[in-house]
Coordinates of C-alpha atoms in Angstrom, one line a residue:
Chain Z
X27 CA 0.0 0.0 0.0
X28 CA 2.4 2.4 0.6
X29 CA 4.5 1.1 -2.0
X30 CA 1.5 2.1 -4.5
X31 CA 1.5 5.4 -3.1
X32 CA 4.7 6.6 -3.5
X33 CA 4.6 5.6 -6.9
X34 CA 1.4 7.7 -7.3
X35 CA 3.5 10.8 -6.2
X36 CA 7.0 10.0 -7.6
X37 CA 9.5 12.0 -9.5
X38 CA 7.9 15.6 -8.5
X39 CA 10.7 16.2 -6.1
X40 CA 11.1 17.7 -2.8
X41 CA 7.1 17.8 -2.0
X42 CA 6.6 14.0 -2.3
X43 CA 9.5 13.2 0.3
X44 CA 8.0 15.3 2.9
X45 CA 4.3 13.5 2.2
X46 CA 6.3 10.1 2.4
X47 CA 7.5 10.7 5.7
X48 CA 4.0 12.2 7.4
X49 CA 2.0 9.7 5.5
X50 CA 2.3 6.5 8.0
X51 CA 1.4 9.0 10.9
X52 CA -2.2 9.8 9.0
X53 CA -2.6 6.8 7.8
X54 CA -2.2 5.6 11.9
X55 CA -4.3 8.1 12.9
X56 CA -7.3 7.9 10.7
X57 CA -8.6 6.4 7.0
X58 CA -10.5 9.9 6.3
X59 CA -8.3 12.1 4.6
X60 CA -9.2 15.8 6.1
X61 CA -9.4 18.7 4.1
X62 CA -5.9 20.1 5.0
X63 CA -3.8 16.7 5.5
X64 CA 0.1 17.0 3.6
X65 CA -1.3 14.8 1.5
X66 CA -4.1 16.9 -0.3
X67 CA -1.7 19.8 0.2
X68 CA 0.6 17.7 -2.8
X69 CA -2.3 17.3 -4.9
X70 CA -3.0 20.9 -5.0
X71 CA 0.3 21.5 -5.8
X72 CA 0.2 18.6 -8.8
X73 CA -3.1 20.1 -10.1
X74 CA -1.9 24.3 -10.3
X75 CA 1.3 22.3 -12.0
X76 CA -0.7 20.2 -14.1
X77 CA -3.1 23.2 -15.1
X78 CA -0.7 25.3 -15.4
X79 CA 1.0 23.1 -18.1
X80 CA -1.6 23.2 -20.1
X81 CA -2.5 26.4 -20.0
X82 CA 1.0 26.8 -21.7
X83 CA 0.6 24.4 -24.3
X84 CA -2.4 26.3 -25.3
X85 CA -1.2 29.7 -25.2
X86 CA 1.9 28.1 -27.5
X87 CA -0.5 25.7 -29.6
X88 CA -2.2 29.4 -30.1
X89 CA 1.0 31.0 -31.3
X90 CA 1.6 28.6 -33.2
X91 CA -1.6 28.7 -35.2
X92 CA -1.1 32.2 -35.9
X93 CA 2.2 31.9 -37.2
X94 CA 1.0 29.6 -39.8
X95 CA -1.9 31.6 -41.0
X96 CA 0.2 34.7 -41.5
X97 CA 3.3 32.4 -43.0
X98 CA 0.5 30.7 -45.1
X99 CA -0.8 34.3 -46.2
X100 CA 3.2 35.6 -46.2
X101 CA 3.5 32.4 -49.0
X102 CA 0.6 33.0 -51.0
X103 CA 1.8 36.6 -51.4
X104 CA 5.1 35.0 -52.2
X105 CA 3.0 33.6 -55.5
X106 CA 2.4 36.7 -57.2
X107 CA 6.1 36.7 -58.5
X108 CA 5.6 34.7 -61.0
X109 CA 2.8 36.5 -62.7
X110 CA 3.5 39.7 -61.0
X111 CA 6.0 42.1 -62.7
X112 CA 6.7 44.1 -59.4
X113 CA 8.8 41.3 -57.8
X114 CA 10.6 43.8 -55.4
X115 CA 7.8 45.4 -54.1
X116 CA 6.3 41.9 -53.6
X117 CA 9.8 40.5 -51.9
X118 CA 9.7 44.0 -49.5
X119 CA 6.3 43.4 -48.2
X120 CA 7.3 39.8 -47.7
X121 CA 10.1 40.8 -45.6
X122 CA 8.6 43.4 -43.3
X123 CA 5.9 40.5 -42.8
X124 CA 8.5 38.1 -42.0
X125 CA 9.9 40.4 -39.4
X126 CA 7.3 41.5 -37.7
X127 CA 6.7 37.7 -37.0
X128 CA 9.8 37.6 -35.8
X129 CA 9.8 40.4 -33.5
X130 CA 6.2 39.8 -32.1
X131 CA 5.0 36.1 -32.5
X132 CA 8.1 34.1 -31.9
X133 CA 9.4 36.6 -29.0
X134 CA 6.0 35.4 -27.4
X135 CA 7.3 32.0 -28.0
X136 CA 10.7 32.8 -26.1
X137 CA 8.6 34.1 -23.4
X138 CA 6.4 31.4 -22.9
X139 CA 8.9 28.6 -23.1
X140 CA 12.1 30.6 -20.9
X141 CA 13.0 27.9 -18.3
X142 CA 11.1 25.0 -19.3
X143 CA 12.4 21.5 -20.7
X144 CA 13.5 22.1 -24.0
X145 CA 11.3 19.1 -25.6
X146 CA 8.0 19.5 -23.0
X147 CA 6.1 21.4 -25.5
X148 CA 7.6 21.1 -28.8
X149 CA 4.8 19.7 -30.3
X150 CA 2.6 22.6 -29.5
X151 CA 4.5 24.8 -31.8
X152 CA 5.6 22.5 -34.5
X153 CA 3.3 23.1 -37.4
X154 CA 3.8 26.9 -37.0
X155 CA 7.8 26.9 -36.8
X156 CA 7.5 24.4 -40.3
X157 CA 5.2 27.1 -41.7
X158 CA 7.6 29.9 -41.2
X159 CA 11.0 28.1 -42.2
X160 CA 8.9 27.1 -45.4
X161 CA 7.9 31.1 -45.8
X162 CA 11.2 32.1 -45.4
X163 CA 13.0 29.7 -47.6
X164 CA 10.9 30.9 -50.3
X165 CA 11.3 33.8 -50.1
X166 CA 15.3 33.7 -49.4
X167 CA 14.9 31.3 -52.8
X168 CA 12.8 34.3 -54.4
X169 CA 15.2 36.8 -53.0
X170 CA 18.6 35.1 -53.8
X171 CA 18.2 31.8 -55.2
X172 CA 19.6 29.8 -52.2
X173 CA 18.5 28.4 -48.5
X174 CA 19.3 30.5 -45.6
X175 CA 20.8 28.8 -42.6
X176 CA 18.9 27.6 -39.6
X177 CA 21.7 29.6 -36.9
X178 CA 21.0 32.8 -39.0
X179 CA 17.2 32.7 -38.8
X180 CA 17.5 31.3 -35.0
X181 CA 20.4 34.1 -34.1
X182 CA 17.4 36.5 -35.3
X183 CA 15.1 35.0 -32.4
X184 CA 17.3 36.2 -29.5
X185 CA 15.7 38.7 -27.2
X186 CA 16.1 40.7 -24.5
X187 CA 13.3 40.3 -21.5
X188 CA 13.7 43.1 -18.6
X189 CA 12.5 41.5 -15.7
X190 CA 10.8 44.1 -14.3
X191 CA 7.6 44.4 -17.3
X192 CA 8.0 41.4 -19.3
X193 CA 6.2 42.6 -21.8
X194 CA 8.6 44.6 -23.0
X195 CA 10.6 42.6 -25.2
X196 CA 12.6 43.9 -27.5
X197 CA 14.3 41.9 -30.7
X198 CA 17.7 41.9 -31.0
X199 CA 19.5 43.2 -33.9
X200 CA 22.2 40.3 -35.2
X201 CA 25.4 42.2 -35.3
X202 CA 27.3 39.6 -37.1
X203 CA 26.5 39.6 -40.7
X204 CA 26.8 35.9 -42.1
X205 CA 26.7 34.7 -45.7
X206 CA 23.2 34.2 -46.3
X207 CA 23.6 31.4 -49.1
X208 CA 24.2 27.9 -47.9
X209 CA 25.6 25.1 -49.7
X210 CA 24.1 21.7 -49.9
X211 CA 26.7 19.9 -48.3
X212 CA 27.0 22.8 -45.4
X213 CA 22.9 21.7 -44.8
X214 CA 23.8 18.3 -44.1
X215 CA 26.9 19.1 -41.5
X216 CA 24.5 21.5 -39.8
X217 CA 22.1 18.5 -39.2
X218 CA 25.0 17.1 -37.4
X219 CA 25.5 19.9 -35.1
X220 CA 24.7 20.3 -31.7
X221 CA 21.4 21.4 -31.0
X222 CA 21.1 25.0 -29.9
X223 CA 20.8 25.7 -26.1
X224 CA 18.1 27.6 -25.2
X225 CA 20.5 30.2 -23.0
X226 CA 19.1 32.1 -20.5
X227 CA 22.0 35.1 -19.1
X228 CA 21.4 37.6 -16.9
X229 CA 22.1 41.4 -18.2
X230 CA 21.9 43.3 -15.3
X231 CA 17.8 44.3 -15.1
X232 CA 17.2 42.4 -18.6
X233 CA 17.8 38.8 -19.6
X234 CA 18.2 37.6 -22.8
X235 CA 16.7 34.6 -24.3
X236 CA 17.3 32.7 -27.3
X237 CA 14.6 30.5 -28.5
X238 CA 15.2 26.8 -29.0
X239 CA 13.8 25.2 -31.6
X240 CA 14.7 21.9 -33.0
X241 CA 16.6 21.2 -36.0
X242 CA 13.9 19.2 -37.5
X243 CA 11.6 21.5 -37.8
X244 CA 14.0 23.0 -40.3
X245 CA 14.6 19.5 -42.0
X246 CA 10.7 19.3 -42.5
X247 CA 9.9 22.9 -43.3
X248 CA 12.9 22.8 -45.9
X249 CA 10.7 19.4 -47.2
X250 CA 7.6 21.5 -47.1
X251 CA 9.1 24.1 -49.6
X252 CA 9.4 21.6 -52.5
X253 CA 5.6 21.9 -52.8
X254 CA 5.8 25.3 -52.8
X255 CA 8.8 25.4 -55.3
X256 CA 6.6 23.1 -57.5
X257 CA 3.9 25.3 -57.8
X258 CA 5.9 28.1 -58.6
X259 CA 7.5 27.2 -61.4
X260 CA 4.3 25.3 -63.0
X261 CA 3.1 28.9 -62.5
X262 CA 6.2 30.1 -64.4
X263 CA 4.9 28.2 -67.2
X264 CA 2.0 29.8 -67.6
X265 CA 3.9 33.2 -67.6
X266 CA 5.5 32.5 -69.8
X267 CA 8.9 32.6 -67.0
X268 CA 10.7 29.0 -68.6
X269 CA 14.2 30.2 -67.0
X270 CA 12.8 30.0 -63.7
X271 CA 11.0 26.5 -63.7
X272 CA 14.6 25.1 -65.0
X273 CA 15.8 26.8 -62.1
X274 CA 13.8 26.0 -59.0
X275 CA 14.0 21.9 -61.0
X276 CA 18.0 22.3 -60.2
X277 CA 16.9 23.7 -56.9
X278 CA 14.8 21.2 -56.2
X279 CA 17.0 18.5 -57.4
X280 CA 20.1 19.3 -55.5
X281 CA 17.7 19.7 -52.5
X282 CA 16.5 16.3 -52.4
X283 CA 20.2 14.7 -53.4
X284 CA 20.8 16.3 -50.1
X285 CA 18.5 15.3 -48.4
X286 CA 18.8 11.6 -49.3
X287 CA 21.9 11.3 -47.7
X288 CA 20.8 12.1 -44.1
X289 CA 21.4 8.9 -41.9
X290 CA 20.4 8.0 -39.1
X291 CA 17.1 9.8 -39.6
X292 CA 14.6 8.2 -37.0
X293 CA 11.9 10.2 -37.8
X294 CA 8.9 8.7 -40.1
X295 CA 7.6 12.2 -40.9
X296 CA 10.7 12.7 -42.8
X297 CA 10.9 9.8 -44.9
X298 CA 7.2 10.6 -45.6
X299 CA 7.9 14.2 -46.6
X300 CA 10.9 13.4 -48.9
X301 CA 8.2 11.3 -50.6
X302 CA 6.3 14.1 -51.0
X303 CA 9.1 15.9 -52.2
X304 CA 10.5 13.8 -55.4
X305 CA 6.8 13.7 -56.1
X306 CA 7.2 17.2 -56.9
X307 CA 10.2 17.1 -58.3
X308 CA 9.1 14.2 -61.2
X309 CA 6.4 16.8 -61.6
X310 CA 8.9 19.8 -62.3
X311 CA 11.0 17.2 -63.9
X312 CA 7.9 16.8 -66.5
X313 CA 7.2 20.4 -67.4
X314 CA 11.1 21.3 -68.3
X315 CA 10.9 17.8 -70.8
X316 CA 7.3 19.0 -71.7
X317 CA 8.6 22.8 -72.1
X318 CA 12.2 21.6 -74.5
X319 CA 9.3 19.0 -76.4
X320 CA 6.6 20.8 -77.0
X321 CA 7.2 24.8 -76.0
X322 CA 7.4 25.9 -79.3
X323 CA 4.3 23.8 -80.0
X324 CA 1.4 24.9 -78.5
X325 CA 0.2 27.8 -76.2
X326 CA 1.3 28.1 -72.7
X327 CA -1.9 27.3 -71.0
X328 CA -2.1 24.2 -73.0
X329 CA 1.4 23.1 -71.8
X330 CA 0.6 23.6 -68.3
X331 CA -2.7 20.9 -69.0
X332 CA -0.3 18.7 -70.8
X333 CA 2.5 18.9 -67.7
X334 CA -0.3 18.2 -65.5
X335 CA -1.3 14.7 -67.5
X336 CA 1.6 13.5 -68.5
X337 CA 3.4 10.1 -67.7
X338 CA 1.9 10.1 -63.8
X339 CA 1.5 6.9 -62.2
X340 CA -1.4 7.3 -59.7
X341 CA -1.3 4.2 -58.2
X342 CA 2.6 3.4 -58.0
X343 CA 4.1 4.3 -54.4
X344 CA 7.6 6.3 -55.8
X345 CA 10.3 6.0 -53.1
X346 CA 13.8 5.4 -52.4
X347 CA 12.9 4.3 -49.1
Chain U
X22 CA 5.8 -25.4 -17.2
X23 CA 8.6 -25.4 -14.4
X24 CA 10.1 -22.1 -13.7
X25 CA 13.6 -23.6 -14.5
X26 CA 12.0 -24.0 -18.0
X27 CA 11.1 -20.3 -18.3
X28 CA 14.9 -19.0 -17.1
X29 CA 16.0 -21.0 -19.8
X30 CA 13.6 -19.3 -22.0
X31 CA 15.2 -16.2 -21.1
X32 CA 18.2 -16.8 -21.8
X33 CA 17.1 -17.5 -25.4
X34 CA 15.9 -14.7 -25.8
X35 CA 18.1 -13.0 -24.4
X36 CA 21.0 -14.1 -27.0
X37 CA 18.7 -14.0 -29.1
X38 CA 18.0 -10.0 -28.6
X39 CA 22.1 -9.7 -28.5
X40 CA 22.4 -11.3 -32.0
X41 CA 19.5 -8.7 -33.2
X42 CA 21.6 -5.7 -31.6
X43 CA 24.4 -7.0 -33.5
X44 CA 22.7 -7.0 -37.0
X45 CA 21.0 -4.0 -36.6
X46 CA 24.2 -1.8 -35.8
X47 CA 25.3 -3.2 -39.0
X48 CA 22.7 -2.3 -41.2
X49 CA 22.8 1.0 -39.7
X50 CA 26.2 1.7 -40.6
X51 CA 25.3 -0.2 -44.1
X52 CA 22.8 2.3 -44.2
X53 CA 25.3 5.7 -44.9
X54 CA 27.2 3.9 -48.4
X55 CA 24.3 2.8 -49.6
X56 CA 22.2 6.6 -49.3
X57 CA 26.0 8.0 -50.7
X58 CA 25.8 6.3 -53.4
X59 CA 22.2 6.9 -54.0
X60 CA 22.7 10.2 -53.7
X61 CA 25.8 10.4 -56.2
X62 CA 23.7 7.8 -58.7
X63 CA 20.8 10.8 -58.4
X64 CA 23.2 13.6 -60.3
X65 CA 22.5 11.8 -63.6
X66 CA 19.6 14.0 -63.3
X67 CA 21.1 16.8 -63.5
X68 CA 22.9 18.4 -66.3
X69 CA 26.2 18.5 -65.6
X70 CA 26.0 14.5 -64.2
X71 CA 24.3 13.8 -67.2
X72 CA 26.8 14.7 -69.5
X73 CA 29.3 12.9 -67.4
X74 CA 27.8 9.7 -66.2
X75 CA 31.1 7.9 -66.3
X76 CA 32.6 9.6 -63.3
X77 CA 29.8 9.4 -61.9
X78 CA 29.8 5.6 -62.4
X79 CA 33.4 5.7 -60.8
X80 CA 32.1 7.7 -57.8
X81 CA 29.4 6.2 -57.2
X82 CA 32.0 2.6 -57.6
X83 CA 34.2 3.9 -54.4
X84 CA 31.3 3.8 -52.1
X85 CA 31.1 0.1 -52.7
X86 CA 34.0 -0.1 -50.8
X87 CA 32.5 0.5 -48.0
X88 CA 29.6 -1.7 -48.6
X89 CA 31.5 -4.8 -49.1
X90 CA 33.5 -4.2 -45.7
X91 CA 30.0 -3.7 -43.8
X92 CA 28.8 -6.6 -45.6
X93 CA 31.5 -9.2 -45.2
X94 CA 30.9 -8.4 -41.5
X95 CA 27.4 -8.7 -41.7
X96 CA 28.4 -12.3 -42.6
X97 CA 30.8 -13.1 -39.7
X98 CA 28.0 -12.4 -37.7
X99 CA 24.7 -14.1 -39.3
X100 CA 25.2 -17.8 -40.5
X101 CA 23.0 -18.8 -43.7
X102 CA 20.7 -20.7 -41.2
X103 CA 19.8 -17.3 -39.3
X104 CA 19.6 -14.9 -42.5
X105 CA 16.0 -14.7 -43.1
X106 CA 15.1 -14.8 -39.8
X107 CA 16.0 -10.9 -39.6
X108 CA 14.4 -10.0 -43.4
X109 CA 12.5 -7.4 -41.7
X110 CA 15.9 -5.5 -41.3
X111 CA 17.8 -6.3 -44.2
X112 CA 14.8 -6.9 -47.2
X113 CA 15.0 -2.5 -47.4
X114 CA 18.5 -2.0 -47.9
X115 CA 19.2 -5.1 -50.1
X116 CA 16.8 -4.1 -52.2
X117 CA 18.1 -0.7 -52.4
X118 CA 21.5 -2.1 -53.1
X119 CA 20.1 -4.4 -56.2
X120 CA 19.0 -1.0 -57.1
X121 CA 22.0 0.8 -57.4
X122 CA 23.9 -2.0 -58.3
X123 CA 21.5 -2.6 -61.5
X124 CA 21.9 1.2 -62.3
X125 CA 25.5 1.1 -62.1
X126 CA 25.8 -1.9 -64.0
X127 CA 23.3 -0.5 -66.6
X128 CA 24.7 2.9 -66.8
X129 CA 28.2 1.5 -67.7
X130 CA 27.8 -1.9 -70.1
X131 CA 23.9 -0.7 -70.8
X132 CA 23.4 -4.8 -70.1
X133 CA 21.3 -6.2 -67.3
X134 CA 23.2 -7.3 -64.5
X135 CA 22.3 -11.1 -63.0
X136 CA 21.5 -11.7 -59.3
X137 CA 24.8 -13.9 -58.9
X138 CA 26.8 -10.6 -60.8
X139 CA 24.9 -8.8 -58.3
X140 CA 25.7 -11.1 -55.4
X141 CA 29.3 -10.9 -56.2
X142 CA 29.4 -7.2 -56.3
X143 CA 28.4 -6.2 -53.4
X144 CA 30.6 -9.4 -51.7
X145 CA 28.0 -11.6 -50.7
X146 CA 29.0 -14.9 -50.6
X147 CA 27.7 -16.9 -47.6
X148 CA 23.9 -15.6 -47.7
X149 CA 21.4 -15.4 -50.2
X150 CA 19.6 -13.4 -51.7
X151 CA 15.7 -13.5 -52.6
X152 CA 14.7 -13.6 -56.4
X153 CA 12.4 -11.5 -55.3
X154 CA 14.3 -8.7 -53.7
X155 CA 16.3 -8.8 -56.7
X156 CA 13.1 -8.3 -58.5
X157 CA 11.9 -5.6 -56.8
X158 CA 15.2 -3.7 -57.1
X159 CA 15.0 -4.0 -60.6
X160 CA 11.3 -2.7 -60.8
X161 CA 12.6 0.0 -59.0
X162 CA 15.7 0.5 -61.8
X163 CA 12.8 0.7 -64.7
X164 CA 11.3 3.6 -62.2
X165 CA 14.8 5.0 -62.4
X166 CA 15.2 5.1 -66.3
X167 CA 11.7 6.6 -66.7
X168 CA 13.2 9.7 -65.4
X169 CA 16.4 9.3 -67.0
X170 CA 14.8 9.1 -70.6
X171 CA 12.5 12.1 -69.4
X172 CA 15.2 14.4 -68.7
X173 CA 17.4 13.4 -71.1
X174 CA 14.8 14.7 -73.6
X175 CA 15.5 17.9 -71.8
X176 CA 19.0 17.8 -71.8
X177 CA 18.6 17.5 -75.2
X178 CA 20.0 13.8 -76.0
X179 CA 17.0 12.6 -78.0
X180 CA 18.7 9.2 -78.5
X181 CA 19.0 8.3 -75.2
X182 CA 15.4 7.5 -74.6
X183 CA 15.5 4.4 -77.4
X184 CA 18.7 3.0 -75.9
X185 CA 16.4 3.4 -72.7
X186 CA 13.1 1.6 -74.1
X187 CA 15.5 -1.1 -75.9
X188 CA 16.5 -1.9 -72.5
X189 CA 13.7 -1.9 -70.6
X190 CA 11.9 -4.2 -73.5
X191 CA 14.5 -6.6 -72.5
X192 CA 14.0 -6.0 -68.9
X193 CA 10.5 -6.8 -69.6
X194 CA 11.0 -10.0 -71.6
X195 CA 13.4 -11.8 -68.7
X196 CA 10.6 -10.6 -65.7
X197 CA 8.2 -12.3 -68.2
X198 CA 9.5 -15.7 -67.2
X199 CA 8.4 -15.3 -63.8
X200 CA 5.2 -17.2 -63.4
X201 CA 2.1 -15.2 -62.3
X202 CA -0.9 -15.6 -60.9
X203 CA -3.5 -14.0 -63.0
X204 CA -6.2 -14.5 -60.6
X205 CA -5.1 -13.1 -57.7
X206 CA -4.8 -9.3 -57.9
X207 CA -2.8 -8.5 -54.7
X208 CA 0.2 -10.4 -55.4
X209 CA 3.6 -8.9 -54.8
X210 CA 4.5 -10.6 -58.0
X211 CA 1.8 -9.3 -60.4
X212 CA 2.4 -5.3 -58.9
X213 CA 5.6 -5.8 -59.9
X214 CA 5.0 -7.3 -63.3
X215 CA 2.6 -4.3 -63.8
X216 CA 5.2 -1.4 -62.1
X217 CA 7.6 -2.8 -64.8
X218 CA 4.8 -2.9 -67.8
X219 CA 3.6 0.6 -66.8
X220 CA 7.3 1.9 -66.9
X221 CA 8.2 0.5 -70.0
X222 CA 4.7 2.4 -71.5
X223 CA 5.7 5.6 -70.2
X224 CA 9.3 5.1 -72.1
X225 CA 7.3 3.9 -74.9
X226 CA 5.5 7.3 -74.7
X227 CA 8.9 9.4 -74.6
X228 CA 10.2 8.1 -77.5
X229 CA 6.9 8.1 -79.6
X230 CA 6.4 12.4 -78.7
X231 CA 10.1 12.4 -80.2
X232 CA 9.7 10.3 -83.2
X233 CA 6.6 12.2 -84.0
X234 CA 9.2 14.6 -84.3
X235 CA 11.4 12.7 -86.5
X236 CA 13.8 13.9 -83.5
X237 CA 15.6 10.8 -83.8
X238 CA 18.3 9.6 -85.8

């Protein structure tokens, strides 16, 4: 019986040792628990903890949803390049968008996760982090034709918190300018890396916190953008842009050679998304043979049915895995 | 059942669990040549590997390296006797390797390779391998050359693609031997017949848009 018990209370620390030793005593004494006895005290304590961890998730899980509407909206915007001739003023509006999430949204994330376990809630903000990184690729592909790095967009999401009003948090400006463009090979070694500490240090009155997020949602954000690369160079078709569809193909391409050579992946969402992914590039892979076959042939709307039709198997599963 | 009998149970299993450990830490490692050379074999889709496939052949050669070594000590550890009773682990990977090994083969002598040619590649000498995993690797080497006739009409090579659908014909003929059940839909074997058939059509269809085109020579 009292075996069970401490079980029932176990690994919550310091509370549960107290309870332990008191417990025999009440039990002695009487089999009604009353109202104030050590051991109801705990279970106050377990249920503010418990609520209180759920009240985070949902406060994140909220964030989170957010941050992918607006990347979603930030992506669709992202779109209009390829029928849009103002590409600048499209890839400015982008980028103020971007930042703001930066500076509001995931500071909130900072804020809520600051000194808790680094993994306790990571699937609350999941979706939304793959959102962004798949928002920000693109339009770092739109921009400059390459990937950014992970550190550059996570050395962006360090902030200063004063302790005093927390809600004055203010976005720190990276001071160290690094390449932007990343090479395919450099992705791979920064898989390898050590995952980023979520630091906390004390600045006098402020603090400064740098958001953790995992590497993986990177890896499957990156996976996400394939689609999104797909669709914008069928679109390029259409306008008539060929250049850029024979671009984002090599893009894609080199992406998922890449990406095939990650070992010692234990994670089934990423085999599943790099499914996904040479789906979309056979796709692109079609419309450049369609577009060197038959571009001179027949009119550009036509050529985006034909891409669509041609040489698909529905029913084959296509992996290398 | 005495309880004597369970202990000895036990330690079954439990040498039994080692010997799994053992195999799996293999594969694993198995597991990095193999995606290297997958991922060197995959620049014949691009342009520049394209118009170079022979060092890319040779690259993709020095990974094998590798997979010999992993594989000769995959054999030290697992007898003949015990092979198959870890196909869940190794069915992926060998299939994978038949793969590459039937690209390889294909992209340097244009010739299919056999399974003992395969076997013998790859080092394996004490353990078998299925005719069917070698099957299935080469369904997945037709998938392969779809794409490589398909971009090679955009690379502009326009004879590639009938080298390509001369070679899958013969594919097709030799997996023709295999007997097959007509009846029964959901066999492994009849997928793969059809994979094969469906791949060799959409060939068929690459070099009919070009011909159309009196394209070829």
């Amino acid at each position: 019986m009292a075996d069970r018990k401490k079980r029932g209370g176990g690994g919550r620390g310091g509370n549960n040792r107290r309870f332990d030793k008191s417990h025999s005593k009440v039990a002695k004494k009487s089999d009604d628990i009353v109202e104030d006895s050590p051991l109801i005290r705990a279970f106050i304590s377990y249920r503010d903890e418990l609520n209180d961890n759920y009240d985070r998730y949902e406060r994140l899980y909220k964030i989170s949803r957010d941050i992918t509407i607006e990347s979603k909206r930030i992506i669709f915007q992202l779109h209009l390049v390829s029928t849009d001739a103002s590409k600048e003023k499209i890839l400015e509006e982008a980028k103020t968008r971007l930042d703001k999430l930066i500076k509001y949204n995931f500071a909130d994330l900072a804020k809520e996760l600051e000194g808790h376990s680094r993994y306790q809630y990571v699937r609350a903000y999941t979706s939304g982090v793959q959102e962004f990184v798949e928002a920000i690729t693109f339009y770092h592909y739109l921009e400059s034709g390459t990937i950014c790095s992970w550190n550059d967009i996570l050395s962006q999401m360090t902030y200063h918190v004063s302790s005093g009003r927390k809600d004055s948090v203010q976005n720190e400006e990276s001071d160290t300018v690094k390449s932007d463009d990343m090479s395919d090979d450099k992705l791979s070694e920064s898989e390898n890396k050590e995952e980023m500490n979520q630091s906390v240090e004390p600045i006098g009155e402020e603090r400064k916190v740098a958001l953790f997020i995992p590497d993986w949602d990177f890896i499957l954000g990156l996976e996400d953008l394939s689609g999104e690369l797909m669709r914008h160079s069928i679109k390029c078709v259409s306008s008539g842009r060929i250049e850029e569809t024979f671009k984002a193909c090599d893009f894609i391409r080199n992406l998922y050679t890449s990406l095939l050579t990650l070992t010692q992946v234990h994670n089934r969402e990423f085999f599943k998304k790099l499914n996904v992914m040479l789906q979309s590039l056979l796709k692109v892979e079609n419309a450049c043979h369609m577009i060197k076959l038959r571009g001179s042939e027949v009119s550009q709307d036509l050529l985006v049915h034909m891409i669509g039709t041609f040489n698909t198997n529905e029913d084959e599963e296509c992996s290398y895995d | 059942m005495m309880l004597q009998d369970i202990d000895e149970l036990n330690e079954y299993f439990a040498s039994e669990e080692t010997l799994q450990e053992k195999v799996q830490v293999i594969i694993d490692r198995l597991d990095i040549p193999v995606r290297k050379m997958l991922s060197t074999l995959q620049m014949i889709h691009s342009e520049t590997g394209f118009k170079t496939i022979n060092s890319v052949c040779v690259q993709a050669r020095t990974h094998l390296v590798q997979v010999k070594r992993d594989i000769d000590e995959l054999q030290t550890v697992l007898s003949k006797f015990d092979f198959y009773r870890f196909i869940e682990m190794w069915q992926n990977i060998f299939r994978k390797l038949i793969f590459l090994v039937s690209l390889l083969v294909y992209l340097e002598d244009d010739r299919l390779v056999t399974l003992e040619e395969c076997a013998e590649i790859i080092g394996l000498h004490n353990l078998p391998i299925d005719e069917e995993i070698y099957l299935s690797g080469l369904v997945d080497l037709s998938r392969e050359l779809v794409r490589l006739a398909t971009n090679s009409v955009t690379y502009q090579d326009y004879n590639k693609p009938s080298q390509i659908l001369d070679f899958i014909n013969r594919l097709y003929t030799c997996v023709l031997s295999f007997d097959v059940d007509e009846e029964d839909d959901d066999q492994q074997m009849n997928k793969n017949m059809d994979h094969v058939k469906n791949n060799l059509r959409n060939v068929e269809k690459v070099v009919y848009s070009l011909s159309s085109r009196k394209l070829l020579d």
